[in-house]
CSV table of C-alpha atoms in Angstrom, one decimal:
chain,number,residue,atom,x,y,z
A,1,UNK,CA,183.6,50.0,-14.1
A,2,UNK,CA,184.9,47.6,-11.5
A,3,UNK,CA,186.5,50.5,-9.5
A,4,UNK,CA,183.0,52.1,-9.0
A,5,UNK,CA,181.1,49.0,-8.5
A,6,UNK,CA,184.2,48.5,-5.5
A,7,UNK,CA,183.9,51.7,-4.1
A,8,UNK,CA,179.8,51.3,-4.2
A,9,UNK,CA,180.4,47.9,-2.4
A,10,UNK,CA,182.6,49.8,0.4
A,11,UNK,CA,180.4,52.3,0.5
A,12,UNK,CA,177.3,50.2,1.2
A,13,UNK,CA,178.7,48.2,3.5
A,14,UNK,CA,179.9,51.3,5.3
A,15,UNK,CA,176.3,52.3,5.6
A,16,UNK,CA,175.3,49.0,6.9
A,17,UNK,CA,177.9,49.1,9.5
A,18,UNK,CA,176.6,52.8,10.3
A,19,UNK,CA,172.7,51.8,10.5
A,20,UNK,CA,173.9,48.8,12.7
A,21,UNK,CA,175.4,51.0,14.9
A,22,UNK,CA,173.0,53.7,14.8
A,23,UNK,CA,169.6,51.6,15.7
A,24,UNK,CA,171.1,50.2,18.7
A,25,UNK,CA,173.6,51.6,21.3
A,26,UNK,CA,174.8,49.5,24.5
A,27,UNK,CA,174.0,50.5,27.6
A,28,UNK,CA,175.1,47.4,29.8
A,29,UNK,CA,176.8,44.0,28.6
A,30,UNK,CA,174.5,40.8,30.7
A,31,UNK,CA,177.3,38.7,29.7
A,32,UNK,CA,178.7,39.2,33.3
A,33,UNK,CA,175.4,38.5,35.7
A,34,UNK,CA,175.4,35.1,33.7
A,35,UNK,CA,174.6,32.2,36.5
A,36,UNK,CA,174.8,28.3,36.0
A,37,UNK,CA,172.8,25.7,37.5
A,38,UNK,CA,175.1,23.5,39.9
A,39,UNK,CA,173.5,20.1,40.2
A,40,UNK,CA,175.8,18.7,43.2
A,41,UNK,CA,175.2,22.5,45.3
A,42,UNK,CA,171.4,22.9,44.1
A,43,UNK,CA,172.7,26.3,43.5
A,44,UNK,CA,173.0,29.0,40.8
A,45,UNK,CA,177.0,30.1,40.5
A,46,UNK,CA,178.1,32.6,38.4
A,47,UNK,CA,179.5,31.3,34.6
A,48,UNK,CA,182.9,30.6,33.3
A,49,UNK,CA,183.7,29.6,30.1
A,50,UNK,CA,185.1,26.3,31.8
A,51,UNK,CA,181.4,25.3,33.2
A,52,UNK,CA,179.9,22.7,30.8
A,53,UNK,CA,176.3,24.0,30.6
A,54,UNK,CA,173.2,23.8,28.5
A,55,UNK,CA,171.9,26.9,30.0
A,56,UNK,CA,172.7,29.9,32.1
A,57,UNK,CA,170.0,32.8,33.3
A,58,UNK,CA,170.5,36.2,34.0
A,59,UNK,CA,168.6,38.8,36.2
A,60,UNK,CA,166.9,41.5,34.5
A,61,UNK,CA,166.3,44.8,36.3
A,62,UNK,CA,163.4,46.2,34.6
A,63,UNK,CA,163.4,49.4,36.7
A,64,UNK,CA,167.4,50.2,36.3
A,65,UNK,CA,166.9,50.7,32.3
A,66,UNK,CA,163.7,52.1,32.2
A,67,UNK,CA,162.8,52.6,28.4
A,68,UNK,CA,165.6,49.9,27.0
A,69,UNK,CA,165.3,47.2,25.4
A,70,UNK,CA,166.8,43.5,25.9
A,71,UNK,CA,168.7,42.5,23.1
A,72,UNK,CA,169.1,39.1,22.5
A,73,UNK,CA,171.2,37.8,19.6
A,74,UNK,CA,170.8,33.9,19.2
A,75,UNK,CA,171.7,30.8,17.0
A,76,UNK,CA,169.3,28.5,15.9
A,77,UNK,CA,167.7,25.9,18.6
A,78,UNK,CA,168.1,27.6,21.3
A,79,UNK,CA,165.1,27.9,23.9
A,80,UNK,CA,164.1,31.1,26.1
A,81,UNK,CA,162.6,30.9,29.4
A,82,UNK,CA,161.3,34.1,31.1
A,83,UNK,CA,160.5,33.4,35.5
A,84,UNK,CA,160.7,29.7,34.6
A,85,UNK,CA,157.9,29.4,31.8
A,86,UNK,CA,159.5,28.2,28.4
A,87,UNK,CA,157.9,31.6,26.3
A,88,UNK,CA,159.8,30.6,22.4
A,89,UNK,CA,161.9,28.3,20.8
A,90,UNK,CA,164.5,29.9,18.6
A,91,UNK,CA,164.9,28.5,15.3
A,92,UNK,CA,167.0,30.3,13.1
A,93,UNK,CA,170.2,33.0,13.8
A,94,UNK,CA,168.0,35.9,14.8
A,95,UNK,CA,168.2,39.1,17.3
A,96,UNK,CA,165.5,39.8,19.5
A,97,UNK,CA,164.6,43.2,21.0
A,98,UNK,CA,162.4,43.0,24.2
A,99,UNK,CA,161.0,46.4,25.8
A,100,UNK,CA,161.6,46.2,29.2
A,101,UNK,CA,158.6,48.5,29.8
A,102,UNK,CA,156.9,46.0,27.7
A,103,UNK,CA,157.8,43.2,30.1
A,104,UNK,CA,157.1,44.8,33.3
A,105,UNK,CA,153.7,45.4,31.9
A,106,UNK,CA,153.1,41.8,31.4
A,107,UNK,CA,154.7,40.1,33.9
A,108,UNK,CA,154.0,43.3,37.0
A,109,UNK,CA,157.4,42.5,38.3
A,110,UNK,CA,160.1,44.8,38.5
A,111,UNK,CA,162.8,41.8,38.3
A,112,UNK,CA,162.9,39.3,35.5
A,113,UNK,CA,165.2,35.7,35.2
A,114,UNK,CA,166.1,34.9,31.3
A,115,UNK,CA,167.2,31.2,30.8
A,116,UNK,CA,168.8,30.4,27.8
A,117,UNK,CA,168.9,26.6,27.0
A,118,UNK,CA,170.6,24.9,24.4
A,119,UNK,CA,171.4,21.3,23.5
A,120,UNK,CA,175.1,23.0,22.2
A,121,UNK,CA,174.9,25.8,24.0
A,122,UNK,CA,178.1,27.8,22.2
A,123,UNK,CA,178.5,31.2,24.1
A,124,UNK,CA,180.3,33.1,21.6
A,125,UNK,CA,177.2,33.1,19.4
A,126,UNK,CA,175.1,34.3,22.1
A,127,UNK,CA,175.0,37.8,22.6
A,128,UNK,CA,172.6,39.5,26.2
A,129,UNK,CA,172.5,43.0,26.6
A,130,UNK,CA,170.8,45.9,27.6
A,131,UNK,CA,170.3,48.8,24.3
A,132,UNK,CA,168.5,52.2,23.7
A,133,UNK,CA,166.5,51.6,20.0
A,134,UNK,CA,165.8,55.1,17.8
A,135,UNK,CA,163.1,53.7,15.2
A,136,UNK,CA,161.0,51.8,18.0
A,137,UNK,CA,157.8,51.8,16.4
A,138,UNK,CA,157.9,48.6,15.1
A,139,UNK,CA,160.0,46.6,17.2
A,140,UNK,CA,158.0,47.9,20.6
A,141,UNK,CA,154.3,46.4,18.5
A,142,UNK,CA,155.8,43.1,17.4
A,143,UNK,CA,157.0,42.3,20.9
A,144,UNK,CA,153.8,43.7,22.7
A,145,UNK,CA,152.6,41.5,20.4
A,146,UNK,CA,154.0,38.1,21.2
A,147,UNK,CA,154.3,39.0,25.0
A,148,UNK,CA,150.2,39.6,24.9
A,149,UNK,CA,149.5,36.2,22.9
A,150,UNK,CA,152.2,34.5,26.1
A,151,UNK,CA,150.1,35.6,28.7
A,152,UNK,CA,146.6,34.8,26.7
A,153,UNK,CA,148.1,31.0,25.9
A,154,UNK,CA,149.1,30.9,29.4
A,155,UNK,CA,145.7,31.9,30.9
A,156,UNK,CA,143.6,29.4,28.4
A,157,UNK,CA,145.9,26.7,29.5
A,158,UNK,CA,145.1,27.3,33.1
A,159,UNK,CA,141.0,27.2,32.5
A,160,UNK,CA,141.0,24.6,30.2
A,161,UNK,CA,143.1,22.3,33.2
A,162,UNK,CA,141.1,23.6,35.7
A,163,UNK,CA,137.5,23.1,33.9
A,164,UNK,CA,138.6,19.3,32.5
A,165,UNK,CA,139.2,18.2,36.8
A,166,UNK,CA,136.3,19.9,38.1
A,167,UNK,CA,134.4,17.9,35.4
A,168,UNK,CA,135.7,14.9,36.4
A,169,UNK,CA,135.6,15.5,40.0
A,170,UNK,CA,131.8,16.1,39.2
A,171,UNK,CA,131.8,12.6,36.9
A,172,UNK,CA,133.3,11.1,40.3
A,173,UNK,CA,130.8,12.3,42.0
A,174,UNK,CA,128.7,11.1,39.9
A,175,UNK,CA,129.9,7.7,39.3
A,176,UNK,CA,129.5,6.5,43.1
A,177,UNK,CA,127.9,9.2,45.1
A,178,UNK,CA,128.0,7.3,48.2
A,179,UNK,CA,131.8,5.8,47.8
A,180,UNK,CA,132.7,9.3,46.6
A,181,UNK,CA,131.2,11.0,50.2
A,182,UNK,CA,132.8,8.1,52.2
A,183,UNK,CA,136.4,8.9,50.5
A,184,UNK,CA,136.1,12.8,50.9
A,185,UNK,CA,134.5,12.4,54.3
A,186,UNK,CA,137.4,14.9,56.2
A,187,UNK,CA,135.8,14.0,59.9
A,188,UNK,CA,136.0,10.5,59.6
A,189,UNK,CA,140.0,10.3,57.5
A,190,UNK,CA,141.0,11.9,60.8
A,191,UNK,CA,139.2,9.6,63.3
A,192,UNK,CA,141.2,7.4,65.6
A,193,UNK,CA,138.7,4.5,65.0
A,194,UNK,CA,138.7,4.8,61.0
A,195,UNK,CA,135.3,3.9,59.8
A,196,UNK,CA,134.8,1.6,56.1
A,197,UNK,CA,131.2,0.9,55.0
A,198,UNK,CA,131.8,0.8,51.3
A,199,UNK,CA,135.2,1.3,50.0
A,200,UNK,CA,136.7,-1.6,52.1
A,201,UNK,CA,134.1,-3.7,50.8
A,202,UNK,CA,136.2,-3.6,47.1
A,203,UNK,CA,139.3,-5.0,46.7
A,204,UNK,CA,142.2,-2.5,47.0
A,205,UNK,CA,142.9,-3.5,43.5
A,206,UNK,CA,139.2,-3.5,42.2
A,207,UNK,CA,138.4,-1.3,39.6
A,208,UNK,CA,136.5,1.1,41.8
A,209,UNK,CA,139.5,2.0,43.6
A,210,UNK,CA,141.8,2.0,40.6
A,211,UNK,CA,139.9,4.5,39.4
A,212,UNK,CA,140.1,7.0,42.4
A,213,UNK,CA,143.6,5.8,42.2
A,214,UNK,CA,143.7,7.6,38.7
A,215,UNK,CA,141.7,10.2,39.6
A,216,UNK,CA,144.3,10.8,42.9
A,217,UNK,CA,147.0,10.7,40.2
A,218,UNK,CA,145.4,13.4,38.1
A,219,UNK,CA,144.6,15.5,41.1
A,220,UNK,CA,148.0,16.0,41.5
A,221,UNK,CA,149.5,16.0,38.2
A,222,UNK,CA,147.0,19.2,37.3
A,223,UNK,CA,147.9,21.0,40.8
A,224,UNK,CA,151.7,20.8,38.9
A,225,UNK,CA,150.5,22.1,36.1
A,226,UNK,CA,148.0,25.3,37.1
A,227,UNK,CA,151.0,25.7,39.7
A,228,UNK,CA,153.6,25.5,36.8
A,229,UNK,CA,152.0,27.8,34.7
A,230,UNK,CA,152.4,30.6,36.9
A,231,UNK,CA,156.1,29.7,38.5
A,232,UNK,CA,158.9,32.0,38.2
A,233,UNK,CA,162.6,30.7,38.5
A,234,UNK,CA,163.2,32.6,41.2
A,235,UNK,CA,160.5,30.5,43.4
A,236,UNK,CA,162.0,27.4,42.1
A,237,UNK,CA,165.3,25.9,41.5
A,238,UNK,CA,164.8,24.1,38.5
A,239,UNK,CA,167.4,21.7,37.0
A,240,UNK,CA,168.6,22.5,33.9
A,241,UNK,CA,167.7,19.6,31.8
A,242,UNK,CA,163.5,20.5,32.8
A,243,UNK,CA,164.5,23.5,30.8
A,244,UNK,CA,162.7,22.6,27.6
A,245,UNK,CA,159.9,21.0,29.7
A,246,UNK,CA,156.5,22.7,30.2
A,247,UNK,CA,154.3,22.6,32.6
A,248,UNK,CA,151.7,20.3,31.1
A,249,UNK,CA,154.7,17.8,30.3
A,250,UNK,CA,155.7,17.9,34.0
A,251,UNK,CA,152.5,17.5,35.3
A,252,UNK,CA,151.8,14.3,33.1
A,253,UNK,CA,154.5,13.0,34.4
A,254,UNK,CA,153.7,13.5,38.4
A,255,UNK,CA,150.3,12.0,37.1
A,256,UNK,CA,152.3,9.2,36.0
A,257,UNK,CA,154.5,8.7,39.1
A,258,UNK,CA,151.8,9.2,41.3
A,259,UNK,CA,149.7,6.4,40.3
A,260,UNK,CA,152.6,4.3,40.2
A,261,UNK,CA,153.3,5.1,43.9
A,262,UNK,CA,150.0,4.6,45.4
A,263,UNK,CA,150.5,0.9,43.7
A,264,UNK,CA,153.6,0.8,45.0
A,265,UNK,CA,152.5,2.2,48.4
A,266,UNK,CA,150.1,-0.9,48.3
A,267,UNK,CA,153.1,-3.3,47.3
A,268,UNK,CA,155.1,-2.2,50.6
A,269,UNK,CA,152.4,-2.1,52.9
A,270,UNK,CA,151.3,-5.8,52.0
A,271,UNK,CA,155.2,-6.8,52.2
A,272,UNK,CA,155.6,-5.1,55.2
A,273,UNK,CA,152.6,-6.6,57.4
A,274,UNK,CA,153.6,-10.3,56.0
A,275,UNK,CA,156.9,-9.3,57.4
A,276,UNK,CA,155.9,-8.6,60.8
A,277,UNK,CA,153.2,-11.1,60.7
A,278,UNK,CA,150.6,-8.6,60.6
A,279,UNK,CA,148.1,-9.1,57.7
A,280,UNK,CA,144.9,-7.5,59.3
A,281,UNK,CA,146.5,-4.6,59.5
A,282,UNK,CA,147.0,-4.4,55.5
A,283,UNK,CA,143.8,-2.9,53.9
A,284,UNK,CA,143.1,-0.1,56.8
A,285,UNK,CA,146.0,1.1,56.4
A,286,UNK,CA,146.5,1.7,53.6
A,287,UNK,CA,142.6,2.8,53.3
A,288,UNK,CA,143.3,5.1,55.7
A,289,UNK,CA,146.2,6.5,54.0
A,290,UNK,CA,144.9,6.9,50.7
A,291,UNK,CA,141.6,8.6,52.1
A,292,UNK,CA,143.8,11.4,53.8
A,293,UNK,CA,145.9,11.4,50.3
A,294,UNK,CA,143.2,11.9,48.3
A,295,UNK,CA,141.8,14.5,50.6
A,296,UNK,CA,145.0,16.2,50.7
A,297,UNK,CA,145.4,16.4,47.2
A,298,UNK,CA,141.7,17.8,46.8
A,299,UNK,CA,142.7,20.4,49.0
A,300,UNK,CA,146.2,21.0,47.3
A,301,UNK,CA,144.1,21.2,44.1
A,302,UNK,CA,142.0,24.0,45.3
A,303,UNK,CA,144.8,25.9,46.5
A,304,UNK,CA,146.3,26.0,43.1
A,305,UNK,CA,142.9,27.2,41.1
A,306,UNK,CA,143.0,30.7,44.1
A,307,UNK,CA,146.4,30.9,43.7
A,308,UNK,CA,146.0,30.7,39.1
A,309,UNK,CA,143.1,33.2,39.9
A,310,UNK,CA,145.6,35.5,41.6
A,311,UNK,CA,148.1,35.1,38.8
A,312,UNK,CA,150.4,33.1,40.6
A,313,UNK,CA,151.3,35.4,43.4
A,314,UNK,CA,150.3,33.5,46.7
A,315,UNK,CA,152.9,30.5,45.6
A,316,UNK,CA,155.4,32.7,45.0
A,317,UNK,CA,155.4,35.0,47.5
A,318,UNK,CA,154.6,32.4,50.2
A,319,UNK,CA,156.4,29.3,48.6
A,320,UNK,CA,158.1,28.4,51.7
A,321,UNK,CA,155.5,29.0,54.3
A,322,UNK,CA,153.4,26.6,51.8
A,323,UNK,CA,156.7,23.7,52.1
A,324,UNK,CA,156.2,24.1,55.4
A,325,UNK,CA,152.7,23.4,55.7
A,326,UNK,CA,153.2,20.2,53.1
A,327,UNK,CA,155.6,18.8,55.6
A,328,UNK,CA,153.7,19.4,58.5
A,329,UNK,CA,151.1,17.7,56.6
A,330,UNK,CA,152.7,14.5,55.5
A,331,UNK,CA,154.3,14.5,59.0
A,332,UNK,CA,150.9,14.7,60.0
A,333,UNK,CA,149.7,11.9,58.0
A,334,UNK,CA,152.1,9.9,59.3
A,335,UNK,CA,151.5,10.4,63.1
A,336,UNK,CA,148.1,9.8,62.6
A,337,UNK,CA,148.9,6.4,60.9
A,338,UNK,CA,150.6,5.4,63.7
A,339,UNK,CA,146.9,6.3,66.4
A,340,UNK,CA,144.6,4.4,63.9
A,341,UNK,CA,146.6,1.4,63.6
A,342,UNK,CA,147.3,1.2,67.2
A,343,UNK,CA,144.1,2.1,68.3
A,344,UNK,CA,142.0,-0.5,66.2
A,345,UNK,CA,144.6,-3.5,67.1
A,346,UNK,CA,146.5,-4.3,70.0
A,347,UNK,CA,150.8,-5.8,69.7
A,348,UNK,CA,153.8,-4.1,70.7
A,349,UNK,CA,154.5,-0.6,70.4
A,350,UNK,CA,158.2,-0.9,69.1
A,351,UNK,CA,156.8,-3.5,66.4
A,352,UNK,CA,154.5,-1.2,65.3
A,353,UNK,CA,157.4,1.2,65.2
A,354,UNK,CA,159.3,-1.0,63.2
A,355,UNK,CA,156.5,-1.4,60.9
A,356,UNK,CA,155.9,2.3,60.3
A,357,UNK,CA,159.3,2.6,59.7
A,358,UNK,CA,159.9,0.4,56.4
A,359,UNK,CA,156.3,1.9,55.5
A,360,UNK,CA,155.6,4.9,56.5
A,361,UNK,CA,159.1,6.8,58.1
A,362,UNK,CA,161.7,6.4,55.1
A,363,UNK,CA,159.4,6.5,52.1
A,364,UNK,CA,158.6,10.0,54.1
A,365,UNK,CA,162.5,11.3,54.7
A,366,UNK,CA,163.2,10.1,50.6
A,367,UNK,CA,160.4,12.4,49.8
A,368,UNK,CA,161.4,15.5,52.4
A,369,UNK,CA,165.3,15.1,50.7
A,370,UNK,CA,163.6,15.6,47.2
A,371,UNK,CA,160.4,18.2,47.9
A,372,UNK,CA,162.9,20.3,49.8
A,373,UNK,CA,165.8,20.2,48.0
């Protein structure tokens, strides 16, 4: 009796082996296009076993295997990213078969970057390669599946960010019509002779302009998150550790910075003129350089609904033409600060130089190192 219940074991477990085997054949191992993020370089480099990473990515050529399937094999906790968009967390020790025509479908591309992201990232028990399936039926409507309920949760996101600041642009507008018109007045935030009727009549700190303060923030923060939605790796290096951060995380947090800035932009600018002995100087300056911020970031704002409308193509096809035009924007901005504040009061051109310089000049070159990076 135990002699056939052995052999039955064997033989089962033969036919396991086989049916392993048999729904899955190998056509190429990803192992070896396997790329880590390099923090000092700002680079991808290819993996070794001695790089000390919590994620690589790998380039998928959708056109190459036409009819394949991605096969990913992974532990538990680990994190998948497809073009820079966090699509599923892993949970368990599962396998994962993606149609590539599947994914070309979905994303139109013909070239794909997988991140894999891991606290303990443990590369023997992750397994990337490309497979022909025999019983596809299944596998090809669970995956169209999930990849159609990615791209609907993507597009909601979008509208819902997009509808919530139009509605408060609208609440802005309606708030304060007439300091609203004066702070998105583009002719007169790019007048030599800057021009104040209301908004310099509040305090910077009053809660009038605290709240277009906030409202600059948020401007921003949602342009990062309609742009974010729509990203792909490719366009941006991102560092590793943003890996498990989505879009609407990130774009919190530039909300976040952003209204600490402005405050802090305040802070220097009032340091700065009691410095150089310039206090009437202090509030148009910086009311001229929030106007042109918050007119920028309208702008930016808009740029990000056409390019979410367009599915994310204009910023990554044209994502450095766009860093270009940012820079020449904030170098802009800062030319222009220098006209205004020397056309309205008369001292010394190199002391005004001086004073741009702790203000205006190196905030600027800290942000070009970062934004261009």
């Amino acid at each position: 009796m135990c002699k056939w219940a052995s052999w039955f074991i064997c033989s089962i477990s033969l036919l396991l082996v086989y049916d392993a085997r048999a729904l899955d054949t190998e056509l190429k191992n990803l192992r070896w296009d396997w790329e880590v993020y390099n923090e000092k370089t700002g680079h991808y480099e290819p993996y070794f076993k001695q790089n000390k990473s919590k994620a690589i990515r790998f380039k998928l050529d959708l056109n190459k295997f036409q009819s394949s399937y991605l096969k990913l094999a992974l532990s538990e906790n680990y994190f998948v990213r497809i073009d820079g968009e966090l699509v599923f967390a892993n949970l368990e020790k599962t396998t994962h078969f993606w149609g590539l025509d599947s994914l070309k479908d979905v994303f139109e591309k013909d070239r794909l970057f997988i991140t894999l992201y891991s606290a303990e990232f443990n590369e023997p028990l992750v397994g990337t390669s490309i497979v022909s399936i025999q019983a596809e039926d299944s596998i090809s409507t669970n995956e169209s599946v999930f990849l159609q309920k990615r791209t609907n949760g993507q597009l909601d996101k979008f509208i819902i960010i997009s509808i919530v600041t139009l509605s408060l642009i609208a609440l802005f507008r309606a708030f304060n019509f007439r300091l609203f018109r004066e702070y998105f007045s583009f002719g007169k935030s790019l007048q030599l002779r800057q021009n104040f009727d209301l908004i310099i009549a509040h305090a910077p700190l009053s809660w009038p302009n605290l709240a277009f303060m906030l409202f600059y923030a948020i401007l921003v923060g949602n342009t990062v998150m309609n742009i974010g939605l729509f990203q792909t790796e490719s366009t941006f290096e991102i560092p590793m550790d943003l890996l498990q951060v989505g879009s609407i995380s990130v774009g919190i947090m530039v909300c976040i910075i952003c209204f600490v800035f402005m405050l802090g932009k305040l802070l220097l600018i009032t340091l700065g003129t009691e410095l150089f002995k310039i206090n009437k100087v202090r509030v148009v300056h910086f009311f001229a350089y929030f106007r042109l911020s918050l007119i920028m970031a309208l702008i930016m704002f808009s740029l990000s609904l056409i390019n979410g409308i367009f599915g994310g193509v204009i910023v990554n096809e044209y994502w450095k033409l766009l860093q270009l035009i940012i820079v020449l924007a904030w170098t802009g901005r800062l030319v222009l600060m220098f006209f205004v504040l020397n056309k309205i009061y008369t001292f010394r051109k190199l002391h005004l130089f001086s004073y741009l310089c702790s203000s205006e000049l190196i905030p600027l070159l800290l942000f070009f190192k970062i934004f261009l990076k």
